[in-house]
Amino acid sequence: MRILAIETSCDETAISVVECSEGFSKPKFKILSNVVASQIKIHAKWGGVVPNLAKREHLKNLPVVLKKALGKIKIKDIDLIAVTIGPGLEPALWTGINFARDLNKVWDKPIIGINHMEGHIVASLLNSKIKYQKSKLWKFPVMALLVSGGHTELVLIKNWLKYKIIGQTRDDAAGEAFDKVAKMLKLPYPGGPQVAKLAEKFKFQDSSFKINLPRPMINSKDYDFSFSGLKTAVLYKLKELGIMNKELKIAICHEFQQAVIDVLIAKTIRAAKEYKVKSIIAGGGVIANNELRKQLNETIEKNIPNTKFLIPDTKFTTDNAAMISVAAYFRALKKPFGKLRASPQSLKANGNLILK
Ligand code: KG4
Ligand code: ZN
């Protein structure tokens, strides 16, 4: 099954074509194209994503990205159109949905709406480079750690397409905290990769700063998170010190990143133990963070070595459409094909779509 997917939930216009085969037992994915047009430069001026600007850029980018994603692929070889319907910015989501509806009409192909977070979950099956996995498929039950610009959650997956959120952030998402701390340090948007880059430099300098930041909710009995206080702690620290130089920025980035990593890892390991899961998977933009990837892997190997750990290739952690193609494949397997032909008009954007 060749699935063309459209992803416009935030500030990336993405279209992919993925050839999916072998069903639930041994799913295989051949990425025929994976085009992402980033709007970072446009939003960077404003220090964050401006929904109406995102909408305008998606409208402009979609036909160009489609042409690139199709390349030499023939329309007759596409079996299904998938589109992200939420969560995300509604004006941005609608551009993708309307575009998918138009293609459905012109091409006469079935169409399916996909939850963006389900995309981040199944992205963990797109993991070509990781050597330590014996096999690329997870074993149920699975604990998913999803960390992006809009979400931080732990999701228990007992079977295909069955999700139960067991904990989530009570305020800022981890990615949002990275972006806000970067802003305080006058680093460009999006802040996550910038903070990570400076944090990396900490190892190579003999810092005169000893920064200690809190690890919010690390010992709370639930699986919820809170990153707003951590961000405020950075603000107070900067005020208290009253200076801003490269050395301090490096020390702050390192300690802030480690605080986020400590909390994410502690909760994931505890949840994995309590729910006796056989696999841990991770997804979302913050999972592009090398230090988080490394430490999560090491901690799992050390503490729960029999648990399988699946993580996407870095390019599939941040927003992309390949993950939406993959999610659409599993959804399509569960539905009678006739039902996929159901009215495209029923697809609606839902900015707060919940995974269940
Ligand atoms: O999943 P994603 O691309 O979009 C959403 O669905 O939100 O995640 C974007 C988030 C941003 O907050 C960005 O700063 C963060 O992921 N991010 C990172 C890194 N790369 C992207 N955070 C920490 N370290 C990184 N290397
Ligand atoms: Zn995302």
Tab-separated table of C-alpha atoms and ligand atoms in Angstrom:
chain	number	residue	atom	x	y	z
A	1	MET	CA	0.000	0.000	0.000
A	2	ARG	CA	1.430	3.365	-1.035
A	3	ILE	CA	0.298	6.121	1.283
A	4	LEU	CA	0.717	9.806	0.560
A	5	ALA	CA	0.536	11.824	3.784
A	6	ILE	CA	0.169	15.542	4.439
A	7	GLU	CA	1.302	17.155	7.690
A	8	THR	CA	0.668	20.846	8.442
A	9	SER	CA	-0.097	20.910	12.166
A	10	CYS	CA	2.520	23.509	13.087
A	11	ASP	CA	5.320	25.215	11.171
A	12	GLU	CA	6.495	22.466	8.831
A	13	THR	CA	4.773	21.769	5.521
A	14	ALA	CA	5.448	18.085	4.964
A	15	ILE	CA	4.377	15.495	2.418
A	16	SER	CA	5.625	11.941	2.090
A	17	VAL	CA	4.930	8.794	0.138
A	18	VAL	CA	5.617	5.574	2.030
A	19	GLU	CA	5.210	2.058	0.748
A	20	CYS	CA	3.843	-0.013	3.603
A	21	SER	CA	3.541	-3.792	3.671
A	22	GLU	CA	3.305	-7.005	5.725
A	23	GLY	CA	0.573	-5.904	8.162
A	24	PHE	CA	0.745	-5.817	11.941
A	25	SER	CA	2.974	-8.858	12.384
A	26	LYS	CA	6.056	-7.589	10.555
A	27	PRO	CA	5.356	-4.098	9.232
A	28	LYS	CA	7.793	-2.839	6.612
A	29	PHE	CA	8.154	0.711	5.410
A	30	LYS	CA	9.925	1.967	2.350
A	31	ILE	CA	10.130	5.746	2.361
A	32	LEU	CA	9.716	6.762	-1.262
A	33	SER	CA	9.800	10.453	-0.402
A	34	ASN	CA	9.822	12.590	2.725
A	35	VAL	CA	9.770	16.302	1.976
A	36	VAL	CA	9.698	18.889	4.761
A	37	ALA	CA	9.545	22.623	4.052
A	38	SER	CA	10.430	24.384	7.261
A	39	GLN	CA	9.062	27.839	8.062
A	40	ILE	CA	11.588	28.443	10.832
A	41	LYS	CA	13.084	31.532	9.217
A	42	ILE	CA	9.678	33.198	8.923
A	43	HIS	CA	8.635	32.576	12.526
A	44	ALA	CA	12.090	33.176	14.031
A	45	LYS	CA	11.607	36.942	13.654
A	46	TRP	CA	8.607	36.721	16.000
A	47	GLY	CA	10.282	34.355	18.460
A	48	GLY	CA	7.618	31.681	17.970
A	49	VAL	CA	5.029	30.289	15.583
A	50	VAL	CA	2.417	32.799	14.366
A	51	PRO	CA	-0.673	30.730	13.356
A	52	ASN	CA	-1.857	32.928	10.482
A	53	LEU	CA	1.640	33.229	9.049
A	54	ALA	CA	1.907	29.438	9.252
A	55	LYS	CA	-1.376	29.130	7.350
A	56	ARG	CA	-0.208	31.488	4.631
A	57	GLU	CA	3.105	29.648	4.218
A	58	HIS	CA	1.423	26.208	4.133
A	59	LEU	CA	-0.880	27.405	1.347
A	60	LYS	CA	2.126	28.626	-0.579
A	61	ASN	CA	4.281	25.540	0.086
A	62	LEU	CA	1.792	22.694	-0.339
A	63	PRO	CA	1.712	22.511	-4.175
A	64	VAL	CA	5.514	22.826	-4.351
A	65	VAL	CA	6.086	20.197	-1.665
A	66	LEU	CA	3.585	17.846	-3.354
A	67	LYS	CA	5.397	18.090	-6.668
A	68	LYS	CA	8.693	17.303	-4.973
A	69	ALA	CA	7.233	14.447	-2.932
A	70	LEU	CA	5.630	12.843	-5.983
A	71	GLY	CA	8.767	13.087	-8.096
A	72	LYS	CA	8.461	10.200	-10.527
A	73	ILE	CA	5.756	8.418	-8.542
A	74	LYS	CA	2.592	7.992	-10.591
A	75	ILE	CA	-0.711	9.059	-9.123
A	76	LYS	CA	-2.252	5.731	-10.117
A	77	ASP	CA	0.215	4.032	-7.743
A	78	ILE	CA	-1.022	5.961	-4.689
A	79	ASP	CA	-3.569	3.915	-2.725
A	80	LEU	CA	-4.491	6.239	0.116
A	81	ILE	CA	-4.257	9.902	1.137
A	82	ALA	CA	-3.598	10.599	4.829
A	83	VAL	CA	-3.770	13.958	6.556
A	84	THR	CA	-3.095	15.204	10.088
A	85	ILE	CA	-6.342	16.447	11.685
A	86	GLY	CA	-4.960	17.416	15.119
A	87	PRO	CA	-3.685	18.323	17.632
A	88	GLY	CA	-2.004	21.513	16.456
A	89	LEU	CA	-2.828	24.973	15.204
A	90	GLU	CA	-6.293	24.866	13.632
A	91	PRO	CA	-5.681	27.395	10.815
A	92	ALA	CA	-2.580	25.384	9.877
A	93	LEU	CA	-4.354	22.003	10.129
A	94	TRP	CA	-7.165	23.206	7.861
A	95	THR	CA	-4.758	24.012	5.035
A	96	GLY	CA	-3.637	20.365	4.992
A	97	ILE	CA	-7.186	19.019	5.291
A	98	ASN	CA	-8.513	21.180	2.467
A	99	PHE	CA	-5.558	20.245	0.287
A	100	ALA	CA	-6.177	16.540	0.998
A	101	ARG	CA	-9.868	16.965	0.174
A	102	ASP	CA	-8.963	18.538	-3.168
A	103	LEU	CA	-6.601	15.670	-3.994
A	104	ASN	CA	-9.309	13.197	-2.988
A	105	LYS	CA	-11.672	14.822	-5.448
A	106	VAL	CA	-9.229	15.153	-8.325
A	107	TRP	CA	-7.455	11.806	-7.899
A	108	ASP	CA	-10.447	9.816	-6.658
A	109	LYS	CA	-8.449	8.155	-3.864
A	110	PRO	CA	-9.656	7.319	-0.352
A	111	ILE	CA	-8.668	9.649	2.459
A	112	ILE	CA	-8.014	9.158	6.178
A	113	GLY	CA	-7.533	11.609	9.074
A	114	ILE	CA	-4.631	10.976	11.482
A	115	ASN	CA	-3.757	12.117	15.005
A	116	HIS	CA	-0.342	13.836	14.951
A	117	MET	CA	0.656	12.202	18.265
A	118	GLU	CA	-0.056	8.739	16.880
A	119	GLY	CA	2.390	9.725	14.138
A	120	HIS	CA	5.058	10.519	16.759
A	121	ILE	CA	4.410	7.088	18.343
A	122	VAL	CA	4.743	5.015	15.179
A	123	ALA	CA	7.771	7.063	14.089
A	124	SER	CA	9.699	4.826	16.496
A	125	LEU	CA	9.397	2.099	13.843
A	126	LEU	CA	11.426	4.291	11.466
A	127	ASN	CA	14.776	3.515	12.995
A	128	SER	CA	17.209	2.431	10.350
A	129	LYS	CA	20.461	3.330	12.067
A	130	ILE	CA	20.043	1.931	15.526
A	131	LYS	CA	22.166	-1.166	15.927
A	132	TYR	CA	21.294	-2.296	19.423
A	133	GLN	CA	17.771	-3.355	18.499
A	134	LYS	CA	17.317	-7.029	17.791
A	135	SER	CA	14.202	-6.361	15.828
A	136	LYS	CA	12.493	-3.197	14.719
A	137	LEU	CA	9.052	-3.993	16.083
A	138	TRP	CA	7.950	-3.288	19.636
A	139	LYS	CA	6.379	-5.861	21.947
A	140	PHE	CA	3.211	-5.021	23.863
A	141	PRO	CA	2.616	-3.585	26.370
A	142	VAL	CA	4.512	-0.494	25.301
A	143	MET	CA	5.276	2.700	27.232
A	144	ALA	CA	5.606	5.717	24.939
A	145	LEU	CA	7.386	8.895	26.008
A	146	LEU	CA	6.191	11.704	23.754
A	147	VAL	CA	8.021	14.995	24.058
A	148	SER	CA	7.384	17.817	21.624
A	149	GLY	CA	6.741	21.541	21.458
A	150	GLY	CA	3.110	21.107	22.469
A	151	HIS	CA	3.056	17.844	24.437
A	152	THR	CA	4.878	15.924	27.125
A	153	GLU	CA	3.139	12.677	27.937
A	154	LEU	CA	3.522	9.057	28.899
A	155	VAL	CA	1.201	6.769	26.979
A	156	LEU	CA	0.493	3.136	27.801
A	157	ILE	CA	-0.183	1.045	24.685
A	158	LYS	CA	-1.550	-2.410	25.429
A	159	ASN	CA	-2.366	-3.266	21.851
A	160	TRP	CA	-2.399	-1.782	18.356
A	161	LEU	CA	-4.039	1.641	18.263
A	162	LYS	CA	-5.146	1.493	21.917
A	163	TYR	CA	-3.777	4.405	23.898
A	164	LYS	CA	-4.053	5.446	27.520
A	165	ILE	CA	-2.352	8.652	28.631
A	166	ILE	CA	-1.073	7.899	32.144
A	167	GLY	CA	0.657	11.242	32.720
A	168	GLN	CA	1.188	14.577	31.018
A	169	THR	CA	2.473	18.057	31.624
A	170	ARG	CA	0.389	20.286	33.846
A	171	ASP	CA	1.760	23.462	32.267
A	172	ASP	CA	4.510	23.892	29.655
A	173	ALA	CA	5.587	21.073	27.362
A	174	ALA	CA	9.281	20.204	27.569
A	175	GLY	CA	9.953	21.559	24.052
A	176	GLU	CA	8.141	24.760	24.949
A	177	ALA	CA	10.383	25.123	28.024
A	178	PHE	CA	13.481	24.628	25.835
A	179	ASP	CA	12.180	27.328	23.483
A	180	LYS	CA	11.373	29.760	26.325
A	181	VAL	CA	14.715	29.284	28.074
A	182	ALA	CA	16.459	29.858	24.733
A	183	LYS	CA	14.546	33.113	24.388
A	184	MET	CA	15.712	34.229	27.867
A	185	LEU	CA	19.271	33.511	26.755
A	186	LYS	CA	18.681	35.470	23.541
A	187	LEU	CA	19.153	32.376	21.379
A	188	PRO	CA	17.226	32.084	18.120
A	189	TYR	CA	13.969	30.154	17.642
A	190	PRO	CA	13.435	27.189	17.833
A	191	GLY	CA	15.411	27.002	21.016
A	192	GLY	CA	15.710	23.246	21.532
A	193	PRO	CA	18.585	22.617	19.129
A	194	GLN	CA	20.323	25.859	20.241
A	195	VAL	CA	20.193	24.920	23.922
A	196	ALA	CA	21.442	21.428	23.050
A	197	LYS	CA	24.362	22.876	21.079
A	198	LEU	CA	25.504	25.113	23.939
A	199	ALA	CA	24.939	22.377	26.549
A	200	GLU	CA	27.321	20.166	24.583
A	201	LYS	CA	30.096	22.757	24.985
A	202	PHE	CA	29.912	22.469	28.798
A	203	LYS	CA	32.069	19.327	28.761
A	204	PHE	CA	34.892	21.222	27.126
A	205	GLN	CA	35.118	24.160	29.472
A	206	ASP	CA	36.200	24.531	33.042
A	207	SER	CA	33.160	26.490	34.134
A	208	SER	CA	33.303	28.967	36.984
A	209	PHE	CA	29.518	28.682	37.323
A	210	LYS	CA	27.875	26.054	39.479
A	211	ILE	CA	24.214	26.218	38.570
A	212	ASN	CA	21.659	24.037	40.355
A	213	LEU	CA	18.149	23.921	38.970
A	214	PRO	CA	15.163	21.979	40.364
A	215	ARG	CA	13.879	18.678	38.928
A	216	PRO	CA	10.147	19.447	39.145
A	217	MET	CA	7.842	16.589	40.184
A	218	ILE	CA	10.621	14.028	39.878
A	219	ASN	CA	9.456	12.291	43.055
A	220	SER	CA	5.713	12.844	42.732
A	221	LYS	CA	3.736	9.603	42.847
A	222	ASP	CA	1.942	10.260	39.571
A	223	TYR	CA	3.303	10.413	36.023
A	224	ASP	CA	2.573	14.075	35.405
A	225	PHE	CA	5.192	16.660	34.517
A	226	SER	CA	5.642	20.383	35.101
A	227	PHE	CA	8.251	22.498	33.366
A	228	SER	CA	6.990	26.008	33.983
A	229	GLY	CA	8.729	26.286	37.384
A	230	LEU	CA	12.006	25.122	35.903
A	231	LYS	CA	11.794	27.864	33.286
A	232	THR	CA	11.077	30.433	36.044
A	233	ALA	CA	14.036	29.111	38.052
A	234	VAL	CA	16.263	29.935	35.065
A	235	LEU	CA	14.801	33.441	34.940
A	236	TYR	CA	15.510	34.012	38.674
A	237	LYS	CA	19.031	32.662	38.318
A	238	LEU	CA	19.733	35.098	35.481
A	239	LYS	CA	18.318	37.979	37.536
A	240	GLU	CA	20.320	36.963	40.612
A	241	LEU	CA	23.597	36.794	38.686
A	242	GLY	CA	22.867	39.950	36.698
A	243	ILE	CA	25.212	39.016	33.860
A	244	MET	CA	24.901	37.324	30.512
A	245	ASN	CA	27.930	35.895	28.791
A	246	LYS	CA	28.707	32.816	26.740
A	247	GLU	CA	30.169	30.884	29.684
A	248	LEU	CA	27.033	31.448	31.748
A	249	LYS	CA	24.775	30.551	28.814
A	250	ILE	CA	26.645	27.284	28.398
A	251	ALA	CA	26.352	26.464	32.114
A	252	ILE	CA	22.617	27.279	32.166
A	253	CYS	CA	21.879	25.297	29.004
A	254	HIS	CA	23.731	22.283	30.367
A	255	GLU	CA	21.987	22.288	33.738
A	256	PHE	CA	18.538	23.067	32.276
A	257	GLN	CA	18.842	20.283	29.697
A	258	GLN	CA	20.024	17.829	32.366
A	259	ALA	CA	17.106	18.782	34.646
A	260	VAL	CA	14.607	18.037	31.849
A	261	ILE	CA	16.386	14.781	30.977
A	262	ASP	CA	16.474	13.621	34.616
A	263	VAL	CA	12.721	14.130	35.052
A	264	LEU	CA	11.767	12.542	31.719
A	265	ILE	CA	13.950	9.488	32.319
A	266	ALA	CA	12.981	8.955	35.971
A	267	LYS	CA	9.256	8.995	35.194
A	268	THR	CA	9.592	6.813	32.099
A	269	ILE	CA	11.573	4.130	33.926
A	270	ARG	CA	9.176	4.138	36.888
A	271	ALA	CA	6.143	3.917	34.587
A	272	ALA	CA	7.756	1.120	32.579
A	273	LYS	CA	8.386	-0.846	35.780
A	274	GLU	CA	4.948	-0.268	37.261
A	275	TYR	CA	3.101	-1.242	34.084
A	276	LYS	CA	5.557	-4.088	33.402
A	277	VAL	CA	5.969	-3.073	29.789
A	278	LYS	CA	8.035	-5.072	27.311
A	279	SER	CA	9.050	-2.049	25.223
A	280	ILE	CA	9.751	1.630	25.660
A	281	ILE	CA	9.458	3.940	22.708
A	282	ALA	CA	10.132	7.664	22.418
A	283	GLY	CA	9.029	10.304	19.947
A	284	GLY	CA	8.516	14.009	19.312
A	285	GLY	CA	10.860	16.898	18.517
A	286	VAL	CA	12.711	16.896	21.848
A	287	ILE	CA	13.732	13.271	21.196
A	288	ALA	CA	16.091	14.741	18.580
A	289	ASN	CA	18.193	15.739	21.606
A	290	ASN	CA	21.313	13.567	21.492
A	291	GLU	CA	21.999	13.678	25.198
A	292	LEU	CA	18.420	12.599	25.983
A	293	ARG	CA	18.624	9.757	23.434
A	294	LYS	CA	21.922	8.571	24.872
A	295	GLN	CA	20.985	8.773	28.535
A	296	LEU	CA	17.554	7.203	28.004
A	297	ASN	CA	19.143	4.270	26.216
A	298	GLU	CA	21.850	3.842	28.864
A	299	THR	CA	19.387	4.018	31.763
A	300	ILE	CA	17.044	1.471	30.197
A	301	GLU	CA	19.925	-0.915	29.491
A	302	LYS	CA	21.178	-0.567	33.044
A	303	ASN	CA	17.900	-0.702	34.984
A	304	ILE	CA	15.505	-2.736	32.851
A	305	PRO	CA	17.761	-4.532	30.382
A	306	ASN	CA	15.045	-6.847	29.101
A	307	THR	CA	12.963	-3.942	27.897
A	308	LYS	CA	13.212	-3.168	24.220
A	309	PHE	CA	13.939	0.470	23.384
A	310	LEU	CA	12.804	1.903	20.078
A	311	ILE	CA	13.508	5.435	18.948
A	312	PRO	CA	13.129	7.094	15.530
A	313	ASP	CA	16.027	8.267	13.394
A	314	THR	CA	16.583	11.919	14.279
A	315	LYS	CA	14.917	13.153	11.081
A	316	PHE	CA	11.702	11.381	12.080
A	317	THR	CA	11.554	12.859	15.609
A	318	THR	CA	10.648	16.403	14.568
A	319	ASP	CA	7.507	16.932	12.500
A	320	ASN	CA	7.394	15.006	9.225
A	321	ALA	CA	4.793	13.320	7.050
A	322	ALA	CA	6.397	9.858	6.857
A	323	MET	CA	5.166	9.184	10.401
A	324	ILE	CA	1.637	10.148	9.288
A	325	SER	CA	1.847	7.670	6.375
A	326	VAL	CA	2.875	4.940	8.820
A	327	ALA	CA	0.055	5.738	11.267
A	328	ALA	CA	-2.395	5.746	8.343
A	329	TYR	CA	-1.230	2.257	7.348
A	330	PHE	CA	-2.125	0.782	10.745
A	331	ARG	CA	-5.436	2.641	10.805
A	332	ALA	CA	-6.222	1.424	7.283
A	333	LEU	CA	-5.448	-2.175	8.270
A	334	LYS	CA	-8.102	-1.921	10.973
A	335	LYS	CA	-10.785	-0.496	8.711
A	336	PRO	CA	-12.677	-2.128	5.894
A	337	PHE	CA	-11.317	-0.419	2.778
A	338	GLY	CA	-14.809	0.691	1.747
A	339	LYS	CA	-15.050	2.728	4.941
A	340	LEU	CA	-11.972	4.705	3.956
A	341	ARG	CA	-13.998	6.050	1.104
A	342	ALA	CA	-16.242	7.711	3.696
A	343	SER	CA	-17.037	11.353	3.153
A	344	PRO	CA	-13.960	13.587	3.125
A	345	GLN	CA	-16.240	16.322	4.435
A	346	SER	CA	-16.299	14.517	7.814
A	347	LEU	CA	-12.590	15.309	8.310
A	348	LYS	CA	-12.310	18.291	10.622
A	349	ALA	CA	-9.373	20.023	12.274
A	350	ASN	CA	-9.275	19.617	16.051
A	351	GLY	CA	-6.537	21.639	17.719
A	352	ASN	CA	-6.960	19.673	20.956
A	353	LEU	CA	-7.444	16.199	19.541
A	354	ILE	CA	-6.748	13.629	22.272
A	355	LEU	CA	-5.008	10.303	21.762
A	356	LYS	CA	-7.207	7.344	22.717
B	1	KG4	O1	7.468	17.429	17.388
B	1	KG4	P1	7.910	18.791	17.013
B	1	KG4	O2	8.729	18.950	15.761
B	1	KG4	O3	6.677	19.749	16.880
B	1	KG4	C1	5.559	19.637	17.730
B	1	KG4	O4	4.733	18.720	17.473
B	1	KG4	O5	5.524	20.419	18.691
B	1	KG4	O6	8.704	19.383	18.262
B	1	KG4	C2	9.268	20.659	18.235
B	1	KG4	C3	9.977	20.927	19.542
B	1	KG4	C4	10.425	22.368	19.700
B	1	KG4	O7	10.030	22.841	20.963
B	1	KG4	C5	11.953	22.263	19.573
B	1	KG4	O8	12.642	23.267	20.292
B	1	KG4	C6	12.196	20.892	20.163
B	1	KG4	O9	11.153	20.102	19.651
B	1	KG4	N1	13.497	20.331	19.748
B	1	KG4	C7	14.498	20.040	20.608
B	1	KG4	C8	15.593	19.596	19.822
B	1	KG4	N2	15.202	19.641	18.508
B	1	KG4	C9	13.921	20.095	18.482
B	1	KG4	N3	14.585	20.122	21.953
B	1	KG4	C10	15.739	19.755	22.540
B	1	KG4	N4	16.820	19.340	21.860
B	1	KG4	C11	16.799	19.246	20.506
B	1	KG4	N5	17.866	18.819	19.848
B	2	ZN	ZN	5.056	17.107	16.494
